Amino acid sequence: MKNVVIFGGTGFIGKQLVNRLKSDYKVIVFSRHKRSTSELFDSSVSIARLKRTDISKIVEHIDGAKAIINLAGENVGKRWTKVRKQKITNSRLDINSMIVRAVRACNTKPEVLIQGSAIGFYGFSRINFDIDESNSKGKRGFLTKLSISHEESVEQLESIIRVVYLRTGLVLGSDGGALPKMLKQYNLYVGGRYGNGKQWNSWIHIEDEVRAIIYLLENENCQGPYNLTAPNPVINKVFSSTLAKVLGKPNIFPAPAFALRLILGSMANELLLSGVKVIPKRLLEDGFNFKFSNLTDALRDITKN
């Protein structure tokens, strides 16, 4: 079996992906914390220690590999301070730099780099327009600049190997991401929309996220940016009312924008109060079949237990 080397394999998406890939590939997860990471997976998954100043181990595992999948990076969901923002940025760019140097050092290049990114790439100013992969990058905001720099830092590899950019939206699942916090609010009967609820939520079920990544890994004609969002985004007002209906809970406690900004600062504007209507045009054109294209079905599946 060929190697699939994963950075960020211990995160919400990464763990699900590792467990889906391990039966078909030799999966190697790079981590700074080898012992604790090994406890997350069975013995079929290899764990390699990531050393920031040494790429030799990376070269050893990616030489001739099927794929590198880079999902690494500090969580953006904690309150942003100047120091926190720098940590979020450096955690991505430092790994990217190591991957670029390692690929160049390989005798036999890996087949593909699957590079994590986000729909923040497009910015938040085009409120009610359908956004697909042909749209230009945004100009303002921390998440926009982060996504752009995350992609641009590995662009140089496009002349050497196939590179795919995962512009991921709001990933829904029971084990991570934003949904568990929302579920807690509704289960305490204090759920509601964020601000005026008119901002777009371009969402995707965790199962479709993982299926799409594997699809892009295995289809050699796929390269460049792909939006990983479901075909039917909704505004936050609809998202919150749908979630309430699925849970059988009230939806009567909207979180005022001023309160969110007071608590979370600029993070509230970009993560909760802004959004763009993103369409997965390229996945649909390529024939990828979403298992969950409807929000109600996705939420029912996630909350059924």
XYZ file of C-alpha atoms in Angstrom:
305
model
C 0.000 0.000 0.000
C 1.185 3.511 -0.801
C 1.789 6.101 1.895
C -0.696 8.847 2.667
C 1.019 11.320 4.968
C -1.231 13.550 7.054
C -0.444 16.734 8.959
C -3.255 17.779 11.305
C -4.515 14.227 11.678
C -5.624 14.734 15.282
C -8.186 17.451 14.533
C -11.920 17.149 13.965
C -11.631 16.460 10.231
C -8.265 14.725 10.435
C -9.351 11.958 12.810
C -12.336 11.059 10.654
C -10.179 11.087 7.539
C -7.472 8.866 9.022
C -10.022 6.237 10.009
C -11.513 6.233 6.498
C -8.147 5.965 4.727
C -6.366 3.385 6.867
C -7.915 0.336 5.168
C -6.702 1.365 1.692
C -3.425 3.145 2.387
C -0.509 3.132 4.774
C -1.463 6.200 6.790
C 1.261 8.148 8.561
C 0.260 10.978 10.896
C 2.856 13.590 11.783
C 2.481 15.050 15.266
C 4.533 16.953 17.815
C 2.987 14.722 20.496
C 3.662 11.174 19.353
C 2.497 9.341 22.477
C -0.874 11.063 22.897
C -1.526 10.881 19.148
C -0.867 7.136 19.075
C -3.672 6.685 21.617
C -6.209 8.091 19.130
C -5.713 5.402 16.484
C -5.208 1.656 16.193
C -1.897 0.019 15.323
C -2.536 0.188 11.561
C -1.843 3.941 11.689
C 1.796 5.019 11.988
C 2.708 8.080 14.037
C 5.824 10.113 13.238
C 7.219 12.830 15.469
C 7.251 16.266 13.855
C 10.434 18.214 14.516
C 10.190 21.843 13.467
C 13.820 22.166 12.407
C 14.278 18.768 10.757
C 12.589 17.730 7.493
C 14.495 14.456 7.054
C 11.706 12.372 8.603
C 9.124 14.081 6.386
C 11.206 13.384 3.280
C 11.543 9.736 4.310
C 7.770 9.246 4.467
C 6.595 11.412 1.549
C 9.169 10.176 -0.975
C 7.085 8.291 -3.551
C 3.928 8.715 -1.453
C 0.408 8.674 -2.825
C -0.431 11.940 -1.095
C 0.339 14.567 1.489
C -2.761 15.912 3.223
C -2.166 19.115 5.165
C -4.906 20.001 7.645
C -2.549 21.386 10.284
C -3.058 24.633 12.144
C -4.108 26.127 15.455
C -7.852 26.301 16.084
C -9.337 29.632 14.958
C -12.295 29.228 17.328
C -10.634 30.677 20.433
C -10.739 34.407 21.208
C -8.353 36.321 18.997
C -5.617 38.414 20.523
C -2.602 39.766 18.661
C -0.522 36.898 20.029
C -3.226 34.354 19.223
C -3.534 35.558 15.627
C 0.215 35.264 15.150
C 0.157 31.752 16.586
C -2.693 30.749 14.247
C -0.786 32.129 11.256
C 2.621 30.700 12.161
C 1.198 27.252 12.896
C 0.132 27.038 9.261
C 2.976 28.777 7.466
C 5.705 26.944 9.396
C 4.290 23.537 8.400
C 3.780 24.711 4.826
C 7.421 25.745 4.603
C 8.563 22.340 5.842
C 6.322 20.542 3.348
C 7.619 22.637 0.435
C 11.246 21.978 1.363
C 10.573 18.269 1.901
C 8.827 17.820 -1.458
C 11.724 19.499 -3.240
C 14.162 17.164 -1.467
C 12.369 13.960 -2.529
C 13.915 11.698 -5.160
C 10.455 10.466 -6.154
C 7.905 13.227 -5.673
C 4.591 12.483 -3.923
C 1.659 12.393 -6.323
C -0.432 15.147 -4.773
C -0.603 17.727 -2.003
C -4.102 18.182 -0.587
C -3.833 21.573 1.095
C -6.369 22.693 3.669
C -7.839 26.166 3.239
C -11.197 27.835 3.890
C -13.983 29.784 2.222
C -12.667 32.819 4.084
C -10.451 33.104 0.995
C -13.301 34.953 -0.750
C -13.768 37.606 1.938
C -17.148 38.631 3.317
C -18.255 41.599 1.218
C -20.250 39.836 -1.535
C -23.272 39.133 0.610
C -25.951 37.673 -1.664
C -23.952 36.520 -4.677
C -23.232 32.875 -5.447
C -19.504 32.354 -4.897
C -17.711 29.579 -6.768
C -14.072 28.751 -7.406
C -13.802 31.282 -10.239
C -14.362 34.203 -7.881
C -11.416 36.361 -6.869
C -9.846 36.436 -3.435
C -11.121 38.823 -0.783
C -9.289 41.894 0.436
C -10.036 42.406 4.123
C -10.216 40.430 7.351
C -7.940 38.152 9.337
C -9.478 34.904 8.052
C -9.285 36.120 4.465
C -5.612 37.026 4.747
C -4.950 33.740 6.564
C -6.585 31.621 3.857
C -4.833 33.490 1.052
C -1.380 33.198 2.642
C -2.051 29.529 3.466
C -2.593 28.783 -0.224
C 0.059 31.101 -1.640
C 2.782 29.619 0.578
C 2.593 26.278 -1.275
C 1.741 27.564 -4.773
C 5.318 27.019 -5.909
C 4.728 23.251 -5.770
C 2.142 23.445 -8.566
C 4.943 23.194 -11.131
C 6.227 20.007 -9.491
C 3.204 17.981 -8.319
C -0.577 18.097 -8.371
C -1.912 20.504 -5.739
C -5.533 20.704 -4.541
C -6.828 23.444 -2.222
C -9.700 22.558 0.122
C -11.760 25.719 0.600
C -13.845 24.329 3.423
C -16.957 25.886 4.925
C -18.770 25.239 8.216
C -18.194 21.533 8.907
C -21.026 19.891 10.839
C -20.478 16.892 13.081
C -21.052 15.711 16.622
C -17.379 15.378 17.573
C -16.018 18.818 16.769
C -16.410 22.129 15.014
C -19.079 24.660 15.933
C -22.134 22.397 16.136
C -21.583 20.863 19.618
C -21.587 24.369 21.128
C -24.811 25.185 19.283
C -26.393 21.943 20.469
C -25.527 22.811 24.053
C -27.266 26.181 23.729
C -30.435 24.627 22.322
C -30.466 21.840 24.892
C -30.377 24.566 27.554
C -33.329 26.266 25.789
C -31.295 29.387 24.979
C -30.712 28.837 21.264
C -31.274 31.411 18.547
C -29.832 33.167 15.535
C -26.642 35.238 15.595
C -27.220 38.962 15.054
C -29.893 39.629 12.428
C -29.484 36.122 11.010
C -29.066 37.318 7.422
C -25.459 36.148 7.083
C -24.864 33.007 5.015
C -23.853 29.677 6.528
C -22.115 27.630 3.837
C -22.071 24.265 5.593
C -21.021 20.673 4.893
C -21.620 17.393 6.750
C -18.385 15.893 8.122
C -19.034 12.696 6.156
C -19.225 14.598 2.865
C -16.129 16.594 3.831
C -14.136 13.394 4.258
C -15.642 11.773 1.161
C -14.774 14.840 -0.914
C -11.165 14.867 0.297
C -10.760 11.204 -0.652
C -12.428 11.869 -4.012
C -9.965 14.683 -4.741
C -7.049 12.545 -3.601
C -7.953 9.638 -5.879
C -9.026 11.534 -9.020
C -5.888 12.594 -10.841
C -7.678 15.166 -12.998
C -8.633 17.225 -9.939
C -6.315 20.108 -9.159
C -6.515 23.679 -7.954
C -9.205 25.089 -5.634
C -12.366 23.214 -4.672
C -15.139 24.545 -2.446
C -16.019 21.943 0.178
C -19.528 23.075 1.045
C -22.946 21.509 0.493
C -24.891 22.637 -2.610
C -27.574 24.382 -0.535
C -26.203 27.046 1.834
C -28.680 28.845 4.085
C -28.775 32.123 5.988
C -28.170 31.890 9.722
C -31.816 32.606 10.525
C -32.801 29.492 8.564
C -29.933 27.462 10.024
C -30.985 28.230 13.595
C -34.689 27.571 12.979
C -33.879 24.289 11.215
C -31.668 23.151 14.070
C -34.372 24.048 16.600
C -36.981 22.107 14.637
C -34.770 19.020 14.344
C -34.066 19.106 18.084
C -37.623 19.972 19.065
C -36.373 23.011 20.993
C -37.392 26.690 20.982
C -35.528 29.213 18.861
C -36.334 32.369 20.786
C -33.043 33.696 22.164
C -31.132 35.493 19.396
C -27.594 36.521 20.313
C -27.336 40.300 19.692
C -24.454 41.384 17.504
C -23.221 43.922 20.066
C -23.047 41.246 22.771
C -21.101 38.851 20.533
C -18.662 41.629 19.633
C -18.287 42.575 23.293
C -17.460 38.989 24.261
C -15.455 37.856 21.230
C -14.155 41.044 19.630
C -13.331 40.992 15.910
C -13.643 37.220 15.915
C -17.430 37.613 16.208
C -17.601 39.696 13.023
C -15.759 37.145 10.904
C -16.832 33.812 12.394
C -20.418 34.458 13.503
C -21.830 37.642 11.980
C -20.500 37.422 8.416
C -20.754 34.821 5.707
C -20.818 34.248 1.974
C -23.014 32.059 -0.193
C -20.511 29.494 -1.432
C -21.383 26.904 -4.077
C -19.297 23.727 -4.709
C -19.383 24.259 -8.464
C -16.308 22.226 -9.358
C -17.266 19.196 -7.255
C -20.729 19.186 -8.818
C -19.323 19.547 -12.324
C -16.919 16.676 -11.671
C -19.829 14.447 -10.665
C -19.229 14.219 -6.919
C -22.389 12.982 -5.215
C -23.187 14.670 -1.907
C -24.793 12.347 0.609
C -26.182 15.322 2.542
C -27.181 18.256 0.349
C -30.120 19.259 2.562
C -29.508 20.861 5.971
C -32.430 19.140 7.678
C -31.192 15.700 6.615
C -27.652 16.532 7.701
C -28.705 17.728 11.160
C -31.028 14.774 11.666
C -28.215 12.377 10.847
C -25.773 14.070 13.212
C -28.225 14.340 16.130
C -30.002 10.991 15.730
C -28.162 9.444 18.661
